[in-house]
PDB file of C-alpha atoms in Angstrom:
ATOM      1  CA  MET A  21     -26.902 199.614  42.895  1.00 49.00           C
ATOM      2  CA  ILE A  22     -24.471 197.955  39.755  1.00 49.00           C
ATOM      3  CA  ALA A  23     -26.807 197.297  37.412  1.00 47.00           C
ATOM      4  CA  ARG A  24     -28.200 197.059  33.865  1.00 45.00           C
ATOM      5  CA  VAL A  25     -31.590 198.398  33.538  1.00 44.00           C
ATOM      6  CA  THR A  26     -34.075 199.509  30.465  1.00 41.00           C
ATOM      7  CA  SER A  27     -36.373 201.720  33.224  1.00 44.00           C
ATOM      8  CA  THR A  28     -35.768 205.445  35.165  1.00 46.00           C
ATOM      9  CA  SER A  29     -37.810 204.416  38.082  1.00 50.00           C
ATOM     10  CA  PHE A  30     -34.230 203.891  39.571  1.00 52.00           C
ATOM     11  CA  SER A  31     -34.331 207.351  39.693  1.00 54.00           C
ATOM     12  CA  ALA A  32     -37.256 207.844  42.504  1.00 55.00           C
ATOM     13  CA  GLN A  33     -34.944 205.005  44.614  1.00 57.00           C
ATOM     14  CA  HIS A  34     -32.097 205.447  44.501  1.00 56.00           C
ATOM     15  CA  ARG A  35     -33.602 208.676  45.890  1.00 57.00           C
ATOM     16  CA  ARG A  36     -35.696 207.485  48.214  1.00 58.00           C
ATOM     17  CA  SER A  37     -32.483 204.887  49.817  1.00 59.00           C
ATOM     18  CA  GLU A  38     -30.364 207.695  49.649  1.00 72.00           C
ATOM     19  CA  THR A  39     -27.814 205.879  47.508  1.00 82.00           C
ATOM     20  CA  HIS A  40     -25.640 206.378  45.032  1.00 89.00           C
ATOM     21  CA  PHE A  41     -26.171 203.759  41.389  1.00 91.00           C
ATOM     22  CA  LEU A  42     -23.643 203.104  38.052  1.00 93.00           C
ATOM     23  CA  ILE A  43     -25.849 201.444  35.583  1.00 92.00           C
ATOM     24  CA  ARG A  44     -24.959 199.753  31.912  1.00 92.00           C
ATOM     25  CA  THR A  45     -27.599 202.205  29.799  1.00 88.00           C
ATOM     26  CA  CYS A  46     -29.256 199.860  26.600  1.00 85.00           C
ATOM     27  CA  VAL A  47     -31.569 202.373  25.160  1.00 87.00           C
ATOM     28  CA  ASP A  48     -30.679 206.089  23.756  1.00 91.00           C
ATOM     29  CA  ARG A  49     -32.212 208.539  25.670  1.00 91.00           C
ATOM     30  CA  LEU A  50     -33.808 211.735  25.318  1.00 93.00           C
ATOM     31  CA  ALA A  51     -30.966 213.763  26.032  1.00 95.00           C
ATOM     32  CA  GLY A  52     -31.189 218.443  26.938  1.00 94.00           C
ATOM     33  CA  ASP A  53     -34.383 218.737  25.953  1.00 92.00           C
ATOM     34  CA  GLY A  54     -35.435 216.908  24.185  1.00 91.00           C
ATOM     35  CA  ASP A  55     -34.635 217.497  20.315  1.00 93.00           C
ATOM     36  CA  HIS A  56     -31.665 214.935  20.692  1.00 95.00           C
ATOM     37  CA  THR A  57     -30.509 211.714  22.713  1.00 95.00           C
ATOM     38  CA  ILE A  58     -27.302 210.721  24.996  1.00 95.00           C
ATOM     39  CA  ALA A  59     -25.254 208.999  21.605  1.00 94.00           C
ATOM     40  CA  ASP A  60     -25.778 211.854  20.014  1.00 95.00           C
ATOM     41  CA  GLU A  61     -24.327 214.327  22.404  1.00 95.00           C
ATOM     42  CA  MET A  62     -21.380 211.644  22.985  1.00 95.00           C
ATOM     43  CA  ASP A  63     -20.682 211.670  19.787  1.00 94.00           C
ATOM     44  CA  GLU A  64     -19.543 215.193  20.339  1.00 95.00           C
ATOM     45  CA  VAL A  65     -16.270 214.833  23.333  1.00 96.00           C
ATOM     46  CA  ALA A  66     -13.078 213.417  22.739  1.00 96.00           C
ATOM     47  CA  VAL A  67     -11.316 210.491  24.280  1.00 96.00           C
ATOM     48  CA  LYS A  68     -10.684 211.405  27.408  1.00 95.00           C
ATOM     49  CA  GLY A  69      -8.083 208.965  27.375  1.00 93.00           C
ATOM     50  CA  LEU A  70      -7.380 204.504  27.007  1.00 94.00           C
ATOM     51  CA  HIS A  71      -7.567 202.103  29.496  1.00 93.00           C
ATOM     52  CA  ARG A  72      -5.912 198.132  28.731  1.00 92.00           C
ATOM     53  CA  ILE A  73      -8.404 195.311  29.565  1.00 89.00           C
ATOM     54  CA  GLU A  74      -7.562 191.955  29.687  1.00 86.00           C
ATOM     55  CA  VAL A  75     -10.896 189.719  28.077  1.00 85.00           C
ATOM     56  CA  ARG A  76     -11.664 186.099  26.733  1.00 80.00           C
ATOM     57  CA  ALA A  77     -11.123 185.573  23.551  1.00 80.00           C
ATOM     58  CA  SER A  78     -14.668 182.575  22.417  1.00 78.00           C
ATOM     59  CA  ASN A  79     -12.612 179.705  23.077  1.00 77.00           C
ATOM     60  CA  GLY A  80     -11.904 181.210  26.845  1.00 72.00           C
ATOM     61  CA  ASP A  81      -7.890 182.431  25.472  1.00 80.00           C
ATOM     62  CA  PRO A  82      -6.751 185.552  27.319  1.00 83.00           C
ATOM     63  CA  VAL A  83      -6.357 188.578  25.020  1.00 86.00           C
ATOM     64  CA  GLN A  84      -5.657 192.548  25.823  1.00 89.00           C
ATOM     65  CA  ALA A  85      -8.718 195.158  24.766  1.00 91.00           C
ATOM     66  CA  VAL A  86      -7.777 198.934  24.600  1.00 94.00           C
ATOM     67  CA  LEU A  87     -10.886 201.042  25.587  1.00 95.00           C
ATOM     68  CA  GLU A  88     -11.779 204.641  24.525  1.00 96.00           C
ATOM     69  CA  ILE A  89     -12.906 205.821  27.412  1.00 97.00           C
ATOM     70  CA  ARG A  90     -15.121 209.941  26.849  1.00 97.00           C
ATOM     71  CA  TYR A  91     -17.538 210.864  29.944  1.00 97.00           C
ATOM     72  CA  ARG A  92     -19.672 214.580  29.969  1.00 97.00           C
ATOM     73  CA  LYS A  93     -22.333 215.519  32.581  1.00 96.00           C
ATOM     74  CA  ILE A  94     -25.878 215.120  30.786  1.00 96.00           C
ATOM     75  CA  ARG A  95     -29.108 216.277  31.457  1.00 96.00           C
ATOM     76  CA  VAL A  96     -30.899 213.279  30.706  1.00 94.00           C
ATOM     77  CA  LEU A  97     -35.474 212.654  30.025  1.00 93.00           C
ATOM     78  CA  PRO A  98     -37.255 210.004  31.286  1.00 90.00           C
ATOM     79  CA  PRO A  99     -38.696 207.934  28.731  1.00 89.00           C
ATOM     80  CA  ILE A 100     -41.468 210.634  27.147  1.00 88.00           C
ATOM     81  CA  GLY A 101     -44.816 208.098  28.501  1.00 88.00           C
ATOM     82  CA  LYS A 102     -43.052 209.229  32.396  1.00 89.00           C
ATOM     83  CA  GLN A 103     -41.611 212.835  31.710  1.00 87.00           C
ATOM     84  CA  ASN A 104     -44.876 213.376  34.154  1.00 90.00           C
ATOM     85  CA  ARG A 105     -44.002 211.581  37.223  1.00 90.00           C
ATOM     86  CA  TYR A 106     -39.895 211.837  36.951  1.00 90.00           C
ATOM     87  CA  PRO A 107     -37.767 214.429  36.663  1.00 92.00           C
ATOM     88  CA  ALA A 108     -34.901 215.202  34.481  1.00 93.00           C
ATOM     89  CA  LEU A 109     -31.242 214.844  36.128  1.00 93.00           C
ATOM     90  CA  ILE A 110     -28.300 215.725  35.780  1.00 94.00           C
ATOM     91  CA  LEU A 111     -26.101 212.501  35.402  1.00 96.00           C
ATOM     92  CA  THR A 112     -22.813 211.408  34.067  1.00 97.00           C
ATOM     93  CA  VAL A 113     -22.412 209.605  30.984  1.00 97.00           C
ATOM     94  CA  ILE A 114     -18.988 207.378  30.368  1.00 97.00           C
ATOM     95  CA  HIS A 115     -19.054 206.087  26.660  1.00 96.00           C
ATOM     96  CA  ALA A 116     -16.111 202.341  26.843  1.00 96.00           C
ATOM     97  CA  GLU A 117     -16.333 201.811  23.065  1.00 95.00           C
ATOM     98  CA  GLU A 118     -12.971 199.201  22.567  1.00 95.00           C
ATOM     99  CA  ARG A 119     -10.456 200.301  19.276  1.00 94.00           C
ATOM    100  CA  GLY A 120     -11.325 197.876  16.133  1.00 89.00           C
ATOM    101  CA  THR A 121     -13.365 194.751  15.901  1.00 89.00           C
ATOM    102  CA  PRO A 122     -12.268 191.741  17.060  1.00 88.00           C
ATOM    103  CA  LYS A 123     -12.389 188.339  15.638  1.00 84.00           C
ATOM    104  CA  ASN A 124     -12.960 185.379  17.717  1.00 80.00           C
ATOM    105  CA  ARG A 125     -15.444 187.382  20.329  1.00 86.00           C
ATOM    106  CA  LYS A 126     -17.852 190.859  21.374  1.00 88.00           C
ATOM    107  CA  LYS A 127     -16.613 194.112  21.201  1.00 92.00           C
ATOM    108  CA  ILE A 128     -16.699 195.841  24.237  1.00 92.00           C
ATOM    109  CA  ASP A 129     -19.523 198.568  23.537  1.00 93.00           C
ATOM    110  CA  TRP A 130     -20.029 199.988  26.949  1.00 93.00           C
ATOM    111  CA  LYS A 131     -22.027 202.927  28.168  1.00 94.00           C
ATOM    112  CA  LEU A 132     -22.717 203.329  31.418  1.00 96.00           C
ATOM    113  CA  ILE A 133     -25.047 206.225  33.799  1.00 95.00           C
ATOM    114  CA  THR A 134     -24.099 207.397  37.358  1.00 95.00           C
ATOM    115  CA  ASP A 135     -24.691 210.333  39.670  1.00 94.00           C
ATOM    116  CA  LEU A 136     -21.305 209.522  40.883  1.00 94.00           C
ATOM    117  CA  PRO A 137     -18.844 212.883  40.664  1.00 93.00           C
ATOM    118  CA  VAL A 138     -16.580 211.449  37.411  1.00 96.00           C
ATOM    119  CA  GLY A 139     -13.679 214.584  36.696  1.00 93.00           C
ATOM    120  CA  SER A 140     -10.910 212.616  35.564  1.00 95.00           C
ATOM    121  CA  ARG A 141     -10.195 210.028  33.014  1.00 94.00           C
ATOM    122  CA  ALA A 142      -9.090 207.507  36.977  1.00 95.00           C
ATOM    123  CA  ASP A 143     -12.410 208.571  37.995  1.00 96.00           C
ATOM    124  CA  ALA A 144     -13.844 206.827  34.792  1.00 96.00           C
ATOM    125  CA  ILE A 145     -12.148 203.701  34.535  1.00 95.00           C
ATOM    126  CA  GLU A 146     -12.926 203.295  38.472  1.00 96.00           C
ATOM    127  CA  LYS A 147     -16.349 203.315  37.785  1.00 95.00           C
ATOM    128  CA  LEU A 148     -15.300 201.193  34.778  1.00 93.00           C
ATOM    129  CA  GLU A 149     -13.529 198.518  36.939  1.00 92.00           C
ATOM    130  CA  TRP A 150     -16.212 198.456  39.022  1.00 92.00           C
ATOM    131  CA  TYR A 151     -18.766 197.818  36.834  1.00 91.00           C
ATOM    132  CA  ALA A 152     -16.330 194.686  35.529  1.00 86.00           C
ATOM    133  CA  LEU A 153     -17.495 192.801  38.908  1.00 87.00           C
ATOM    134  CA  ARG A 154     -21.235 191.935  38.400  1.00 88.00           C
ATOM    135  CA  TRP A 155     -20.945 188.706  37.408  1.00 86.00           C
ATOM    136  CA  LYS A 156     -19.071 188.495  40.789  1.00 89.00           C
ATOM    137  CA  ILE A 157     -22.348 190.060  42.083  1.00 89.00           C
ATOM    138  CA  GLU A 158     -24.185 188.222  39.574  1.00 90.00           C
ATOM    139  CA  VAL A 159     -22.569 184.489  41.345  1.00 92.00           C
ATOM    140  CA  PHE A 160     -23.700 185.380  44.196  1.00 92.00           C
ATOM    141  CA  HIS A 161     -27.203 186.017  43.568  1.00 91.00           C
ATOM    142  CA  LYS A 162     -27.428 182.577  42.099  1.00 92.00           C
ATOM    143  CA  ILE A 163     -25.878 181.246  45.473  1.00 92.00           C
ATOM    144  CA  LEU A 164     -27.886 182.496  46.420  1.00 91.00           C
ATOM    145  CA  LYS A 165     -30.793 182.253  44.266  1.00 90.00           C
ATOM    146  CA  SER A 166     -30.351 178.503  43.545  1.00 90.00           C
ATOM    147  CA  GLY A 167     -28.572 177.096  45.972  1.00 89.00           C
ATOM    148  CA  CYS A 168     -30.303 178.658  49.293  1.00 90.00           C
ATOM    149  CA  LYS A 169     -32.736 178.320  47.113  1.00 88.00           C
ATOM    150  CA  ALA A 170     -34.276 181.934  49.588  1.00 88.00           C
ATOM    151  CA  GLU A 171     -36.941 182.620  46.719  1.00 87.00           C
ATOM    152  CA  GLU A 172     -38.407 179.867  48.708  1.00 90.00           C
ATOM    153  CA  SER A 173     -38.348 180.798  52.119  1.00 88.00           C
ATOM    154  CA  LYS A 174     -42.254 180.213  53.934  1.00 87.00           C
ATOM    155  CA  LEU A 175     -41.370 182.129  56.786  1.00 89.00           C
ATOM    156  CA  ARG A 176     -44.497 185.454  56.818  1.00 88.00           C
ATOM    157  CA  THR A 177     -42.741 188.222  59.016  1.00 92.00           C
ATOM    158  CA  ALA A 178     -39.999 190.157  57.362  1.00 91.00           C
ATOM    159  CA  GLN A 179     -37.949 190.011  60.234  1.00 94.00           C
ATOM    160  CA  ARG A 180     -38.035 186.188  60.995  1.00 93.00           C
ATOM    161  CA  LEU A 181     -37.273 185.999  56.155  1.00 91.00           C
ATOM    162  CA  THR A 182     -34.775 188.707  56.703  1.00 92.00           C
ATOM    163  CA  ASN A 183     -32.776 187.430  59.914  1.00 94.00           C
ATOM    164  CA  LEU A 184     -32.737 184.114  57.351  1.00 93.00           C
ATOM    165  CA  ILE A 185     -31.374 186.405  54.092  1.00 93.00           C
ATOM    166  CA  SER A 186     -28.460 187.505  56.002  1.00 94.00           C
ATOM    167  CA  LEU A 187     -27.407 183.766  57.127  1.00 93.00           C
ATOM    168  CA  PHE A 188     -28.277 182.791  52.986  1.00 93.00           C
ATOM    169  CA  CYS A 189     -25.757 185.603  52.335  1.00 94.00           C
ATOM    170  CA  ILE A 190     -22.793 185.144  54.810  1.00 94.00           C
ATOM    171  CA  LEU A 191     -23.062 181.133  53.379  1.00 92.00           C
ATOM    172  CA  SER A 192     -23.683 182.146  49.626  1.00 94.00           C
ATOM    173  CA  TRP A 193     -20.246 183.948  50.722  1.00 94.00           C
ATOM    174  CA  ARG A 194     -18.318 181.593  51.466  1.00 95.00           C
ATOM    175  CA  VAL A 195     -19.135 179.096  48.763  1.00 95.00           C
ATOM    176  CA  PHE A 196     -18.571 181.899  46.430  1.00 95.00           C
ATOM    177  CA  TRP A 197     -14.241 183.149  48.813  1.00 95.00           C
ATOM    178  CA  MET A 198     -13.592 179.265  48.528  1.00 95.00           C
ATOM    179  CA  THR A 199     -14.515 178.354  44.524  1.00 94.00           C
ATOM    180  CA  MET A 200     -12.602 181.941  43.949  1.00 93.00           C
ATOM    181  CA  LEU A 201      -9.691 180.573  46.917  1.00 94.00           C
ATOM    182  CA  ASN A 202      -8.739 177.465  44.570  1.00 93.00           C
ATOM    183  CA  ARG A 203      -8.149 179.087  41.534  1.00 90.00           C
ATOM    184  CA  SER A 204      -5.971 182.525  43.641  1.00 91.00           C
ATOM    185  CA  ALA A 205      -4.922 181.179  46.417  1.00 93.00           C
ATOM    186  CA  PRO A 206      -4.308 176.358  45.712  1.00 93.00           C
ATOM    187  CA  ASP A 207      -1.220 176.520  48.048  1.00 94.00           C
ATOM    188  CA  ALA A 208      -2.338 178.928  51.399  1.00 95.00           C
ATOM    189  CA  PRO A 209      -3.391 176.366  53.984  1.00 95.00           C
ATOM    190  CA  PRO A 210      -6.831 174.731  54.848  1.00 95.00           C
ATOM    191  CA  THR A 211      -7.099 176.972  57.614  1.00 95.00           C
ATOM    192  CA  LEU A 212      -7.772 179.543  56.055  1.00 95.00           C
ATOM    193  CA  ALA A 213     -10.999 178.516  55.117  1.00 95.00           C
ATOM    194  CA  LEU A 214     -11.767 175.212  57.023  1.00 94.00           C
ATOM    195  CA  THR A 215     -12.632 174.780  60.150  1.00 92.00           C
ATOM    196  CA  ALA A 216     -10.310 171.826  62.136  1.00 91.00           C
ATOM    197  CA  THR A 217     -13.601 169.377  62.001  1.00 89.00           C
ATOM    198  CA  GLU A 218     -14.306 169.477  58.393  1.00 92.00           C
ATOM    199  CA  ILE A 219     -10.936 168.928  57.706  1.00 93.00           C
ATOM    200  CA  ARG A 220     -10.873 165.708  60.097  1.00 91.00           C
ATOM    201  CA  MET A 221     -14.238 165.151  58.412  1.00 92.00           C
ATOM    202  CA  LEU A 222     -12.601 165.216  54.463  1.00 94.00           C
ATOM    203  CA  ASP A 223      -9.636 163.449  55.406  1.00 92.00           C
ATOM    204  CA  ARG A 224     -12.389 160.050  56.560  1.00 91.00           C
ATOM    205  CA  LEU A 225     -15.015 160.622  53.827  1.00 92.00           C
ATOM    206  CA  VAL A 226     -12.675 161.276  50.370  1.00 92.00           C
ATOM    207  CA  ASN A 227      -9.849 159.550  50.476  1.00 88.00           C
ATOM    208  CA  ASP A 228      -6.470 160.411  48.823  1.00 83.00           C
ATOM    209  CA  LYS A 229      -5.910 160.391  45.407  1.00 71.00           C
ATOM    210  CA  PRO A 230      -2.556 158.029  44.686  1.00 64.00           C
ATOM    211  CA  LYS A 231      -0.941 161.210  43.778  1.00 62.00           C
ATOM    212  CA  ALA A 232      -2.010 163.850  45.606  1.00 58.00           C
ATOM    213  CA  ARG A 233      -0.864 166.635  45.834  1.00 60.00           C
ATOM    214  CA  GLU A 234       0.692 168.019  49.668  1.00 67.00           C
ATOM    215  CA  LYS A 235      -2.602 169.026  52.197  1.00 86.00           C
ATOM    216  CA  ALA A 236      -2.819 173.056  50.917  1.00 93.00           C
ATOM    217  CA  LEU A 237      -6.106 174.290  50.622  1.00 94.00           C
ATOM    218  CA  SER A 238      -6.267 173.417  47.878  1.00 94.00           C
ATOM    219  CA  HIS A 239      -6.482 169.618  47.608  1.00 93.00           C
ATOM    220  CA  TYR A 240      -9.582 169.417  50.734  1.00 95.00           C
ATOM    221  CA  LEU A 241     -11.759 172.642  48.143  1.00 95.00           C
ATOM    222  CA  ILE A 242     -10.927 169.687  45.875  1.00 95.00           C
ATOM    223  CA  LYS A 243     -12.428 167.401  48.108  1.00 95.00           C
ATOM    224  CA  ILE A 244     -15.458 169.596  48.702  1.00 96.00           C
ATOM    225  CA  ALA A 245     -16.176 169.518  45.605  1.00 96.00           C
ATOM    226  CA  ARG A 246     -15.710 165.860  45.180  1.00 95.00           C
ATOM    227  CA  LEU A 247     -18.393 165.149  47.565  1.00 95.00           C
ATOM    228  CA  GLY A 248     -20.906 167.679  45.450  1.00 94.00           C
ATOM    229  CA  GLY A 249     -20.642 165.601  42.176  1.00 94.00           C
ATOM    230  CA  TYR A 250     -16.870 167.321  40.982  1.00 95.00           C
ATOM    231  CA  LEU A 251     -14.705 164.415  38.792  1.00 92.00           C
ATOM    232  CA  ALA A 252     -11.740 165.813  39.330  1.00 90.00           C
ATOM    233  CA  ARG A 253     -10.040 164.365  36.499  1.00 90.00           C
ATOM    234  CA  ALA A 254      -6.700 165.965  34.833  1.00 87.00           C
ATOM    235  CA  SER A 255      -8.351 167.536  31.941  1.00 89.00           C
ATOM    236  CA  ASP A 256     -11.637 168.941  34.272  1.00 90.00           C
ATOM    237  CA  PRO A 257     -11.735 172.855  34.819  1.00 90.00           C
ATOM    238  CA  PRO A 258     -11.002 173.711  38.722  1.00 91.00           C
ATOM    239  CA  PRO A 259     -14.539 173.360  39.974  1.00 94.00           C
ATOM    240  CA  GLY A 260     -17.103 175.861  39.984  1.00 93.00           C
ATOM    241  CA  ASN A 261     -20.091 177.364  42.739  1.00 93.00           C
ATOM    242  CA  THR A 262     -22.405 175.303  41.620  1.00 93.00           C
ATOM    243  CA  VAL A 263     -20.519 171.520  43.037  1.00 94.00           C
ATOM    244  CA  MET A 264     -18.673 173.343  45.602  1.00 95.00           C
ATOM    245  CA  TRP A 265     -22.784 174.653  47.501  1.00 94.00           C
ATOM    246  CA  ARG A 266     -23.742 170.966  46.723  1.00 94.00           C
ATOM    247  CA  GLY A 267     -20.870 170.094  48.548  1.00 95.00           C
ATOM    248  CA  LEU A 268     -20.560 172.193  51.769  1.00 93.00           C
ATOM    249  CA  SER A 269     -24.372 171.549  52.336  1.00 92.00           C
ATOM    250  CA  ARG A 270     -23.179 167.339  52.693  1.00 93.00           C
ATOM    251  CA  LEU A 271     -20.766 167.890  54.333  1.00 93.00           C
ATOM    252  CA  THR A 272     -22.493 170.034  57.118  1.00 90.00           C
ATOM    253  CA  ASP A 273     -24.766 167.865  56.682  1.00 90.00           C
ATOM    254  CA  ILE A 274     -22.800 164.517  58.012  1.00 89.00           C
ATOM    255  CA  ALA A 275     -20.513 166.595  60.756  1.00 84.00           C
ATOM    256  CA  LEU A 276     -24.389 166.861  61.590  1.00 84.00           C
ATOM    257  CA  ARG A 277     -25.811 164.381  62.470  1.00 82.00           C
ATOM    258  CA  ALA A 278     -21.897 163.168  62.724  1.00 78.00           C
ATOM    259  CA  MET A 279     -22.252 165.074  66.040  1.00 77.00           C
ATOM    260  CA  VAL A 280     -26.035 164.114  66.556  1.00 79.00           C
ATOM    261  CA  GLY A 281     -25.304 161.440  66.785  1.00 71.00           C
ATOM    262  CA  GLY A 282     -22.536 161.186  69.212  1.00 66.00           C
ATOM    263  CA  GLU A 283     -24.585 163.258  71.562  1.00 64.00           C
ATOM    264  CA  PHE A 284     -27.078 159.762  71.978  1.00 63.00           C
ATOM    265  CA  VAL A 285     -24.746 157.258  71.287  1.00 61.00           C
ATOM    266  CA  GLY A 286     -22.568 159.085  74.140  1.00 57.00           C
ATOM    267  CA  ASN A 287     -19.013 159.176  71.765  1.00 53.00           C
TER     268      ASN A 287
END
């Protein structure tokens, strides 16, 4: 579980589900015997390594940032009002703070807590890289909720809902995967992500632009985006998940109509 939380109820939840957690804390919890906080204890920890990452400035340009990494095992207490219900936990706190103060964006200052072992700089960096993937998880859930509208389901049994969400997860993954493929592997063959039927349908539904390049994967993914309302102008950024979802949904509807119509008409 990778998340950002403000309560300690996760401790009981992860024990019941036999899982581990990696969270970003935004509250300075009591630590030790309760006479100081996590921040007080982390102030005593020396820098144990540096980690260079690439981030985006406010204008979208990539820039380099150097993080100072500290980590320590700490006895973390629950909030005062919940100490009768939840026990203290021995957890590892990872503090990644950017060197200097950037002028064109917010300074990186992450405080992560985990029950996973962290015994070296490499272990700490691994956890930081896991947490840095959280935006992909958030985008996946956005597609699941806003695109598939999973929360609007009216199914009455848990098993039916589980089956539906399982299907939606596959659809959400595919939309996100195709969106990212268009940026990371635009010259790949279209069959990497699309079926032969989908390729034929796109060729019939969306006309090629006069200066269209060789029909690689990106060529067809842009066609899907255009079905979803993407204008594909030279100055436009790559299509996002929303237009990809709309385009793929429309393509699927048209393909189903063509299949059903062919069966009834006999073509």
